[in-house]
Coordinates of C-alpha atoms in Angstrom, one line a residue:
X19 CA -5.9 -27.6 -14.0
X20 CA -4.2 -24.9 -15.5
X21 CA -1.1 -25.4 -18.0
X22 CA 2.6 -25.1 -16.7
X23 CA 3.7 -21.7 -18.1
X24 CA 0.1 -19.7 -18.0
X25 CA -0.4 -20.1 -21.5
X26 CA -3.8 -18.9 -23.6
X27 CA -4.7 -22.3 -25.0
X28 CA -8.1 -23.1 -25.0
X29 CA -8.2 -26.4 -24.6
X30 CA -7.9 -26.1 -20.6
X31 CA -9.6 -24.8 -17.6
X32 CA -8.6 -21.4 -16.4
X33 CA -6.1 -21.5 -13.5
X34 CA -8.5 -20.3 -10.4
X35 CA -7.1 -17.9 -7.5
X36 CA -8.9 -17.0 -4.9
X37 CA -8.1 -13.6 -2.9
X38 CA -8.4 -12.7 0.5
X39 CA -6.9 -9.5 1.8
X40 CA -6.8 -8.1 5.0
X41 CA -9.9 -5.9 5.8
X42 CA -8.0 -2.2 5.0
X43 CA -8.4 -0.9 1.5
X44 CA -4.3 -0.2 1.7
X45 CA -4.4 -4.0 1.2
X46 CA -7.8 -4.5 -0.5
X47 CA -6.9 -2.1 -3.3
X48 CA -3.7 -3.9 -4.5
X49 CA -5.2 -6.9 -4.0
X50 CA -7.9 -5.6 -6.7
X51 CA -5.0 -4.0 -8.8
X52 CA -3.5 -7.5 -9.2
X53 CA -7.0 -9.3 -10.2
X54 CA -7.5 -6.7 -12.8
X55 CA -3.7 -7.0 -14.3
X56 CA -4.2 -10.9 -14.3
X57 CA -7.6 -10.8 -16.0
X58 CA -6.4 -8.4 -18.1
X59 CA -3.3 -10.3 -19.4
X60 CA -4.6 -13.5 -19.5
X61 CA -7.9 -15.7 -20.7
X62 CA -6.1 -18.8 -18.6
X63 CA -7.2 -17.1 -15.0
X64 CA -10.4 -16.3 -13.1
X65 CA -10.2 -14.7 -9.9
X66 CA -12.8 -15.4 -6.7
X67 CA -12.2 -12.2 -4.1
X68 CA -13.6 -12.8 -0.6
X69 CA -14.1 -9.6 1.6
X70 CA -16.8 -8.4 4.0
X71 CA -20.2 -8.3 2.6
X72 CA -19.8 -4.3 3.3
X73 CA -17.1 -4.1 1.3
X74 CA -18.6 -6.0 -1.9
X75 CA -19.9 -3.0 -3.7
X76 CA -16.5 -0.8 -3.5
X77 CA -14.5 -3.8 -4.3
X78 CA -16.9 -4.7 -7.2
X79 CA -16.5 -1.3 -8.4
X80 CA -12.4 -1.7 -8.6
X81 CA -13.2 -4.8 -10.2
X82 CA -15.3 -3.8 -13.3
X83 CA -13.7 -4.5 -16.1
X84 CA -13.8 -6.3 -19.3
X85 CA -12.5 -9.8 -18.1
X86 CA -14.8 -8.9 -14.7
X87 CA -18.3 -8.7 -17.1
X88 CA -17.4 -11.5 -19.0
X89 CA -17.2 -13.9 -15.7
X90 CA -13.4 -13.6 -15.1
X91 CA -14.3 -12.4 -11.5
X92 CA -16.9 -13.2 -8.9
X93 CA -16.7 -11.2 -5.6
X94 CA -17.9 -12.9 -2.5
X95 CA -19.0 -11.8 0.9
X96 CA -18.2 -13.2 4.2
X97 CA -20.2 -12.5 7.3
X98 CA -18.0 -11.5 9.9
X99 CA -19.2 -12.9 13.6
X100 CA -20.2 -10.3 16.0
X101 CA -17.3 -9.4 18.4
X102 CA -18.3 -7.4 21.5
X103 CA -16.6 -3.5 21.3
X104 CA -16.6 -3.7 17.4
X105 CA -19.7 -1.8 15.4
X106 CA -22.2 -4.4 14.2
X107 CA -21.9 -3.1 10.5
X108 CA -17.7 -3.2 10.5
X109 CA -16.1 -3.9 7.2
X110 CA -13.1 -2.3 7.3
X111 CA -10.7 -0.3 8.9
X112 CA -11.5 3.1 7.3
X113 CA -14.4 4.0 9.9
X114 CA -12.3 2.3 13.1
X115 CA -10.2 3.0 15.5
X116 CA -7.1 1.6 16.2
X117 CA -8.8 -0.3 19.3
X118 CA -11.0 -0.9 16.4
X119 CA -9.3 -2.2 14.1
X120 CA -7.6 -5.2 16.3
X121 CA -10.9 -6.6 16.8
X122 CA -11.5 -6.4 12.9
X123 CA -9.3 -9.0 13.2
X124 CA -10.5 -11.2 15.8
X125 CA -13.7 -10.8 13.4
X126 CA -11.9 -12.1 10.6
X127 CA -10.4 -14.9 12.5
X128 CA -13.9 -16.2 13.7
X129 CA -15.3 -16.5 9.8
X130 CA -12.2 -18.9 9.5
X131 CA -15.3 -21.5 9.2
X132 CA -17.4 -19.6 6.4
X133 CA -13.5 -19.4 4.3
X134 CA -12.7 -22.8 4.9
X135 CA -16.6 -24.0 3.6
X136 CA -16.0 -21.6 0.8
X137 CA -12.7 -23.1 -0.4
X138 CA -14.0 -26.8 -0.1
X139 CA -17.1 -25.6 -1.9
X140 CA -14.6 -23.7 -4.8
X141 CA -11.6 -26.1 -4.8
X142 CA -9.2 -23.3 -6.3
X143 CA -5.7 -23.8 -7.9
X144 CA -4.3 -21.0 -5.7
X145 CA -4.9 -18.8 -2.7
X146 CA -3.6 -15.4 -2.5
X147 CA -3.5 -14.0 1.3
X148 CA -2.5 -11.4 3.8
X149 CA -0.8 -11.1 6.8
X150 CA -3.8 -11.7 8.8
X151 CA -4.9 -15.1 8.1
X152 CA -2.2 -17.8 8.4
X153 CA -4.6 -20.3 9.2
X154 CA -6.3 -19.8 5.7
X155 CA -2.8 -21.6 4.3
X156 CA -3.5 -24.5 6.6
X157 CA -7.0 -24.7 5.7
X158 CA -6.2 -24.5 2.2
X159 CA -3.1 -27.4 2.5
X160 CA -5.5 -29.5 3.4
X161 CA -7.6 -29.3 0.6
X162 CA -4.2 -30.0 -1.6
X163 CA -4.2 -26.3 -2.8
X164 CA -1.5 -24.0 -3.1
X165 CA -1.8 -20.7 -0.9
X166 CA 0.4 -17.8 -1.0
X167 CA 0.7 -14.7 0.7
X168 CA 0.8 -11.6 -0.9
X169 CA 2.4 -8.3 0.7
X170 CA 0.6 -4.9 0.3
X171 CA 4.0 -3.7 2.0
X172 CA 7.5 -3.0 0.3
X173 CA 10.1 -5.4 -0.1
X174 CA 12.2 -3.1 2.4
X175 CA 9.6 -2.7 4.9
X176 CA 9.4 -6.5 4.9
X177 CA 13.1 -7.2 5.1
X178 CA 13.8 -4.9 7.3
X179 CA 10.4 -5.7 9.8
X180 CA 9.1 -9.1 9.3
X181 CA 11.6 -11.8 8.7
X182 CA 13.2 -13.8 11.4
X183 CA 16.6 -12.4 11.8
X184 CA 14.7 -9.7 13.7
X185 CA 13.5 -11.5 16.2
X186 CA 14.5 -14.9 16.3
X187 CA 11.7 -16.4 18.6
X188 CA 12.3 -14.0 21.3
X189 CA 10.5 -11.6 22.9
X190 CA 9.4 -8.4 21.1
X191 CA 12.0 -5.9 19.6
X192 CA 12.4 -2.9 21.7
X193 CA 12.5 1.0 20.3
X194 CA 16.7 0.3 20.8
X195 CA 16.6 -2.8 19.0
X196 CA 14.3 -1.5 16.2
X197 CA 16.6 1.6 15.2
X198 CA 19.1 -1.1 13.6
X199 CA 18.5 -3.2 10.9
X200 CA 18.3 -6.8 11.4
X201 CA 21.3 -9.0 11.0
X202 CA 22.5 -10.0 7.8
X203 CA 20.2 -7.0 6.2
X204 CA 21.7 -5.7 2.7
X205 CA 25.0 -4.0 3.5
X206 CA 24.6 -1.7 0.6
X207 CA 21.2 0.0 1.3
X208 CA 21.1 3.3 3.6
X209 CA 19.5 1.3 6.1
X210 CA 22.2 -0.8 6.8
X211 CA 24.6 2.0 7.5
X212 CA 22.2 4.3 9.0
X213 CA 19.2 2.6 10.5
X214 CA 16.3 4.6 11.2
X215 CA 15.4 7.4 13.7
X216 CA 14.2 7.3 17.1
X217 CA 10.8 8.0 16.7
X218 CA 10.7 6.2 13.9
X219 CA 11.9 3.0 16.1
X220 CA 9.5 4.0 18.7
X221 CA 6.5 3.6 16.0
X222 CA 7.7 0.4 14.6
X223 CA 7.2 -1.4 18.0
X224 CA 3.3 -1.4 16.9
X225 CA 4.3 -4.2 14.9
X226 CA 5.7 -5.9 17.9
X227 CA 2.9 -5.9 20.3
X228 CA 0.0 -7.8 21.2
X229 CA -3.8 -6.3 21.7
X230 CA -5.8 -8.5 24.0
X231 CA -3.7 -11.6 23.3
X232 CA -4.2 -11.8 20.1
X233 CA -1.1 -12.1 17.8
X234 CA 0.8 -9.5 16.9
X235 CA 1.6 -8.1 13.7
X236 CA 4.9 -9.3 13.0
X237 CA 3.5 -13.1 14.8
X238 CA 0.7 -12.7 11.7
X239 CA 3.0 -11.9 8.9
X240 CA 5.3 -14.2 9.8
X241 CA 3.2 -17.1 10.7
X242 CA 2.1 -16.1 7.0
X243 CA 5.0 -16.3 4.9
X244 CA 6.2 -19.8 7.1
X245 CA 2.7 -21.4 6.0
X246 CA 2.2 -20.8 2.8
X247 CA 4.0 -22.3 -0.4
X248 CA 5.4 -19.0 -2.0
X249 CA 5.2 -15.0 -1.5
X250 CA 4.1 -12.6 -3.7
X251 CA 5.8 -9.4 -3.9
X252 CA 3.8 -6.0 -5.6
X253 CA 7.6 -4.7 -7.0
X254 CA 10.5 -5.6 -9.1
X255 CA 14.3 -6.5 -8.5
X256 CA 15.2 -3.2 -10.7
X257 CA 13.5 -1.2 -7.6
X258 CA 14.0 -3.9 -4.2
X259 CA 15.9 -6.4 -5.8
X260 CA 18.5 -6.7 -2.7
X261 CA 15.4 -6.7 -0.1
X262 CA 13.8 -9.3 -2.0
X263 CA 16.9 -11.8 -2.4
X264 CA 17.4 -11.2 2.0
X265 CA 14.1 -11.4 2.6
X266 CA 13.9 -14.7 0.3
X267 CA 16.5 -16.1 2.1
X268 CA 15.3 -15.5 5.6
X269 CA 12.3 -17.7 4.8
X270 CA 13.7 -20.0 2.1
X271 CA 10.2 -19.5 0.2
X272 CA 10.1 -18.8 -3.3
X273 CA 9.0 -15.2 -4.1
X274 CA 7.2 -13.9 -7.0
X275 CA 7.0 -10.7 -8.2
X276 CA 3.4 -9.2 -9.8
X277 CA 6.0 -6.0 -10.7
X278 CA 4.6 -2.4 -9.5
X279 CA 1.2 -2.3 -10.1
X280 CA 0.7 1.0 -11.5
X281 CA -2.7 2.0 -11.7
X282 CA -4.6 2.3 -14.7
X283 CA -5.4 5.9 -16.5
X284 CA -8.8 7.1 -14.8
X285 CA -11.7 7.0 -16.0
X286 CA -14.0 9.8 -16.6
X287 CA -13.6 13.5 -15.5
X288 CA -13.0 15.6 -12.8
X289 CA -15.6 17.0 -11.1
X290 CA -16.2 20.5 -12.1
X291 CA -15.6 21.9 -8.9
X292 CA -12.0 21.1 -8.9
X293 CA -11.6 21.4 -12.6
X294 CA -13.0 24.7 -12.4
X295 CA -10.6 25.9 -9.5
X296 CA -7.2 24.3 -10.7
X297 CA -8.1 25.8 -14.5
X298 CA -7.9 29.3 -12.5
X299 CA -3.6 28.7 -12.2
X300 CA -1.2 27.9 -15.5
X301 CA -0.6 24.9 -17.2
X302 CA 2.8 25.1 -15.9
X303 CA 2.5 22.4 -12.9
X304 CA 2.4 25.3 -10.3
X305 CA -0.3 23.5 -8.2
X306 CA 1.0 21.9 -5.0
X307 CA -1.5 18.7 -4.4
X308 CA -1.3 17.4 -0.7
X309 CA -2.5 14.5 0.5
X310 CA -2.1 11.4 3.0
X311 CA -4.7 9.0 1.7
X312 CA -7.7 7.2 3.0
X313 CA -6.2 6.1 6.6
X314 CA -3.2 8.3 7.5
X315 CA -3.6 11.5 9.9
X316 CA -1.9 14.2 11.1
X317 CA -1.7 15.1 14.7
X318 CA -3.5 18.5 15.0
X319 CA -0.6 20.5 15.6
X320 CA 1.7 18.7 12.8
X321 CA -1.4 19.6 10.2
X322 CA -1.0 23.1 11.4
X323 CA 3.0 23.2 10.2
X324 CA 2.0 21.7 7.0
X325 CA -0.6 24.0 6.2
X326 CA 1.9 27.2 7.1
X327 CA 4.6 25.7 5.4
X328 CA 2.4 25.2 2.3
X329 CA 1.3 28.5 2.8
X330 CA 4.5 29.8 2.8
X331 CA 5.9 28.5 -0.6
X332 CA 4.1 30.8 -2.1
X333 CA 2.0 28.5 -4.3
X334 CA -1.3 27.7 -5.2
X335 CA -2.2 24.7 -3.1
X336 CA -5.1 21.7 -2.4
X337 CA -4.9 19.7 0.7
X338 CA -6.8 17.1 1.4
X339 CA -6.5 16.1 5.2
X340 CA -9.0 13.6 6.7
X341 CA -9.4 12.9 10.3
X342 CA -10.4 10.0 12.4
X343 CA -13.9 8.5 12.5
X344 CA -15.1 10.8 15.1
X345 CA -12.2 12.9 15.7
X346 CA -12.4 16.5 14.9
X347 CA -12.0 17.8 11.7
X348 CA -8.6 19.8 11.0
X349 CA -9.2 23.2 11.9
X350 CA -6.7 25.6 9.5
X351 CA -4.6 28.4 12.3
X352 CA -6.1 31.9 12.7
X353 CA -6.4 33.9 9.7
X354 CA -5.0 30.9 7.5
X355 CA -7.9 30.5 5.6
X356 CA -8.4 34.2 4.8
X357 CA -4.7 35.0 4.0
X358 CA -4.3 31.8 1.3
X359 CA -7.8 33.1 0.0
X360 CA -7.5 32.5 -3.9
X361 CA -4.8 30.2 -4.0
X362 CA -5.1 27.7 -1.1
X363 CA -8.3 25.3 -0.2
X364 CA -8.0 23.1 2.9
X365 CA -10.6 19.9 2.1
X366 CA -12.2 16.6 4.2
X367 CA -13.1 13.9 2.2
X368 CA -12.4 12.1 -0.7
X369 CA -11.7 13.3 -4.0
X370 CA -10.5 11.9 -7.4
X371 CA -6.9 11.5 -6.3
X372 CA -5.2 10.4 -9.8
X373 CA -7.6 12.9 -11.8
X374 CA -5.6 15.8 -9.4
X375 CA -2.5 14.7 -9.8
X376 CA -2.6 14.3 -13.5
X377 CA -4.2 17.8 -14.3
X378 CA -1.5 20.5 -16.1
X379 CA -1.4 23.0 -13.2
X380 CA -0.4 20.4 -10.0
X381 CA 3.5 19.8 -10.1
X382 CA 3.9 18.5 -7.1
X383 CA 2.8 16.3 -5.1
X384 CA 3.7 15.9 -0.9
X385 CA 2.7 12.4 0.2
X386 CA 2.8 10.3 3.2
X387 CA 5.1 8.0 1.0
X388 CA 2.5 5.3 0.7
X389 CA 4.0 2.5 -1.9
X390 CA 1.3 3.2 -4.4
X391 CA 0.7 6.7 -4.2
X392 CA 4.2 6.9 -5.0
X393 CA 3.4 5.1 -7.9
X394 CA 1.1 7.1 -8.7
X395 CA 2.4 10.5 -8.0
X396 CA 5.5 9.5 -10.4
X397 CA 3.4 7.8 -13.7
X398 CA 1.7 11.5 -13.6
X399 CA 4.5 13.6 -13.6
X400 CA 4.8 15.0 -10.2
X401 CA 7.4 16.2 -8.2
X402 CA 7.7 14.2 -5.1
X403 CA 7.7 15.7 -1.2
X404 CA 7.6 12.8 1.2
X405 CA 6.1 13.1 4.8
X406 CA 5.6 9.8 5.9
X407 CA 3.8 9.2 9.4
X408 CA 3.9 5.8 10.5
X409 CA 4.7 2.0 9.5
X410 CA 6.3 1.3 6.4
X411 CA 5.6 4.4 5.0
X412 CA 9.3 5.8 6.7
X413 CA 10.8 2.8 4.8
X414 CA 9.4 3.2 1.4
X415 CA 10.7 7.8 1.8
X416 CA 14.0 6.1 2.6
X417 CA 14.4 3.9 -0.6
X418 CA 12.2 6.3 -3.0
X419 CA 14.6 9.4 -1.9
X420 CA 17.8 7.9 -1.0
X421 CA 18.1 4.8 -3.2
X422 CA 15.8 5.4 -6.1
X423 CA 16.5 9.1 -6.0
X424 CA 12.6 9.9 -6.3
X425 CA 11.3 12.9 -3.8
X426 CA 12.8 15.1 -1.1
X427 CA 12.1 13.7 2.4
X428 CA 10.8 16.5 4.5
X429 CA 13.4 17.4 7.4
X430 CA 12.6 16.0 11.0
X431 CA 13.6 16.2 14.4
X432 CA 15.5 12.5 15.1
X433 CA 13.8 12.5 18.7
X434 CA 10.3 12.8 18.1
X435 CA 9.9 13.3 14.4
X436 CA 8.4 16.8 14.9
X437 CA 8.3 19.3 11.6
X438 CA 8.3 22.9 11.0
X439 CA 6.9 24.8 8.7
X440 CA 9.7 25.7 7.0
X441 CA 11.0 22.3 6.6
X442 CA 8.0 21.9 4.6
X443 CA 8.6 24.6 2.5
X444 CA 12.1 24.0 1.9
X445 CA 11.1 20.1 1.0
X446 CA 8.5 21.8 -1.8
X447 CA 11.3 24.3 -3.0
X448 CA 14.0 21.3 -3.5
X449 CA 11.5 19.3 -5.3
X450 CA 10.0 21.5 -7.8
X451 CA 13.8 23.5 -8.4
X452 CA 15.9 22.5 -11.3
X453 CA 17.1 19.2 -10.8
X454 CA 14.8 18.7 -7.8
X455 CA 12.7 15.2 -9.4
X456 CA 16.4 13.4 -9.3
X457 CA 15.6 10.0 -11.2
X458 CA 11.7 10.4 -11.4
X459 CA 11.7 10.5 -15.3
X460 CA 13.7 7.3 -15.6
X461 CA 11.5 5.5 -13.1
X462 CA 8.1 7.2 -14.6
X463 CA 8.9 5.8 -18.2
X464 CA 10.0 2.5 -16.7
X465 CA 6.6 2.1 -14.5
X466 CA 5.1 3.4 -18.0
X467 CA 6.4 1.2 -20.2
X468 CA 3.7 -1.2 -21.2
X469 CA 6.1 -3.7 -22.2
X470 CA 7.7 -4.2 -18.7
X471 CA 4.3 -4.3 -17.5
X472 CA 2.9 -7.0 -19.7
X473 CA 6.7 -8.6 -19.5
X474 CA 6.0 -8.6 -15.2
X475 CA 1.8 -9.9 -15.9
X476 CA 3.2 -12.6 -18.2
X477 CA 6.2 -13.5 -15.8
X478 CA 4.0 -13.7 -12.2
X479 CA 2.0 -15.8 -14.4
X480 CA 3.7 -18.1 -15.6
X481 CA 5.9 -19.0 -12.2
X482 CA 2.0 -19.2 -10.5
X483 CA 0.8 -21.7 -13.1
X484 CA 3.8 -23.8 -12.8
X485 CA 4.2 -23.9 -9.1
X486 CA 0.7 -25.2 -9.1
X487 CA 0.9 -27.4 -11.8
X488 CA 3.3 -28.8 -9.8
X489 CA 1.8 -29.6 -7.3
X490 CA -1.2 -31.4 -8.8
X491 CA 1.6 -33.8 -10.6
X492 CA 3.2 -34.7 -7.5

């Protein structure tokens, strides 16, 4: 068993965790970013990740490290059980549709067998899970081990969605209900003044709703955070603390924090073509980089308004905009493409996000306000333009640019959350003016700071080890 505290002595076993994240890489990936900060900061852990077998090589790739080569990590797959509408080779979410990605789930509940069998088989210390898979606590209580469950989403999202004061063990929150925060939220945050939007409301009743039966989202995450023995939170009281202590008390859990996990420098270079292409503008942070990540997409005509908006800034630009797995790619407006020749390039796919965002001619950054590209947009020096377009992500632009003081929010219509194109390029002209990054320099050297980081390793840590070496001694 590992020692109270996390110590490095050598004289004991390493404290083992086992990971299983939800079947999106918006959860795999932080998931990842917390086994590699654990291995990193400490010889007393070793970290057992269960995913999809088609997910294994991706995930194994995040996980190469140091600690990972030296046996600190195995990564494990699970066999997920055929389920009738769902492709046979499913492993995640990225290639699904929504429809799709509901029986991901119903996929992941039918391997509850192979993870119970595998945490017999492993007899870990700990268990760190999503939202998706109460039952894994139950499983894992009755092998005497400790499970908690650890958010991908912010403190604010989770205080203000997912705790009981919103819905009290009634039936779902409507749109109406949903545009006021729950009772007993944080009287000093925006939120509790202010609430949210309409459409904003309207989207939040995802969380709220059942697909063929199954549990709904909020059912999952709360189920969750009732069955396990503690929550792990990816932030720090300095940036949520007031979400954290309500959302704390709701459930009268403990909650950990793991601290922001910022990602580490990348490794390697950019790829020529897009060295090449941003060399062409000066090292003077001109470059507006736009992009929504691997699972976010704009409507048609609300790419259309971004593009003209970016277009109208004046500024070279790369946007990267992705579309659904057999949706139509984003088609840029008549004469778009010919007009921004030189200084504007419209791209599908991936490409080497925090390589972009750390070169000397991008400045700014518009994002869809995603809790680690955030993160990562500020640790590289960006100016921040937040577009969020579902979920959380309208949570985390309200604490980044009204609480934190990090980004401009691009303007929207309260009804239906529709943009213009010149609300785009006013949100780009506030950000990169004098003045226009607010707090981001404060926040960048704090997220920088390898001391806080190694102080928030060390601290998650040390609570972990000790709430399991409690509960072998008792």
């Amino acid at each position: 068993m590992p020692t109270g505290g996390g110590g490095n002595r050598d004289d004991v076993a390493p404290m083992h965790v086992v990971m299983l994240p939800w079947l999106a890489f918006g959860h795999i990936v932080p998931f990842a970013q917390l086994a590699r900060r654990l291995l990193a900061s400490s010889s007393s852990v070793r970290v057992t990740f269960l995913t999809a077998a088609g997910n294994v090589p991706r995930v194994e790739a995040m996980l190469s490290s140091s600690a990972s080569s030296a046996g600190g990590v195995a990564v494990l797959p699970l066999r997920l059980p055929r389920v009738p509408g769902l492709p046979e080779d499913a492993a995640s979410t990225a290639d699904l549709s929504p429809d799709g990605a509901e029986l991901l789930k119903v996929a992941l509940d039918a391997a509850r067998p192979q993870v119970a069998a595998l945490l017999a088989e492993l007899r870990p210390d700990a268990v760190l899970l999503d939202f998706a898979t109460p039952w894994a606590s139950h499983d894992a209580a009755a092998l005497g081990v400790k499970s908690f469950y650890f958010s991908a989403f912010s403190a604010v999202a989770l205080a203000y969605l997912a705790v009981p004061a919103r819905r009290l063990d009634g039936p779902g929150a409507s749109a109406r209900d949903l545009m006021s925060a729950p009772a007993g939220f944080p009287g000093s945050s925006h939120l509790a003044t202010a609430g949210v939007p309409a459409y904003q409301a309207a989207d939040f009743t995802y969380v709220f709703t059942s697909f063929g039966g199954q549990p709904c989202a909020y059912d999952r995450s709360v189920a969750s955070t009732r069955a396990c023995d503690g929550v792990v939170l990816k932030t720090c009281a300095e940036m949520e603390g007031v979400y954290i202590d309500y959302y704390a008390a709701q459930f009268r859990k403990p909650v950990l924090v793991a601290g922001p996990l910022v990602p580490e420098p990348p490794r390697g270079d950019l790829d020529e073509r897009w060295a090449t292409w941003l060399s062409a503008f000066p090292d003077d942070g001109a470059v507006v980089f736009a992009s929504f990540g691997s699972e976010t997409f704009l409507p048609p005509a609300a790419a259309t308004e971004l593009l003209l908006g970016l277009e109208a800034t004046g500024r070279p630009f790369l946007a990267v905009l992705n579309s659904p797995d057999g949706a139509a790619a984003v088609v840029p407006p008549p004469g778009f493409t010919e007009r921004v020749s030189g200084r504007g390039l419209v791209h599908t796919g991936w490409v080497q996000q925090q390589h972009i965002l750390r070169h000397r001619s991008v400045g700014c950054y518009v994002t869809h306000a995603g809790f680690s590209s955030v993160v990562e947009g500020l640790v590289a020096g960006c100016r921040l333009v937040l577009l969020p377009m579902k979920g959380d992500q309208y949570l985390n632009a309200a604490l980044f640019a009204r609480e934190l003081r990090v980004g401009v929010e691009v303007a929207r219509r309260d009804e239906d959350g529709w943009f213009g194109r010149q609300d785009v390029c006013d949100a780009v002209a506030a950000a990169v003016a004098d003045g226009g990054e607010g707090d981001a320099r404060k926040w960048a050297d704090f997220l920088t700071d390898d001391g806080v980081q190694g102080r928030f390793a060390d601290e998650f840590v040390r609570q972990l080890s000790e709430l399991v070496s409690a509960a072998a001694s008792s």
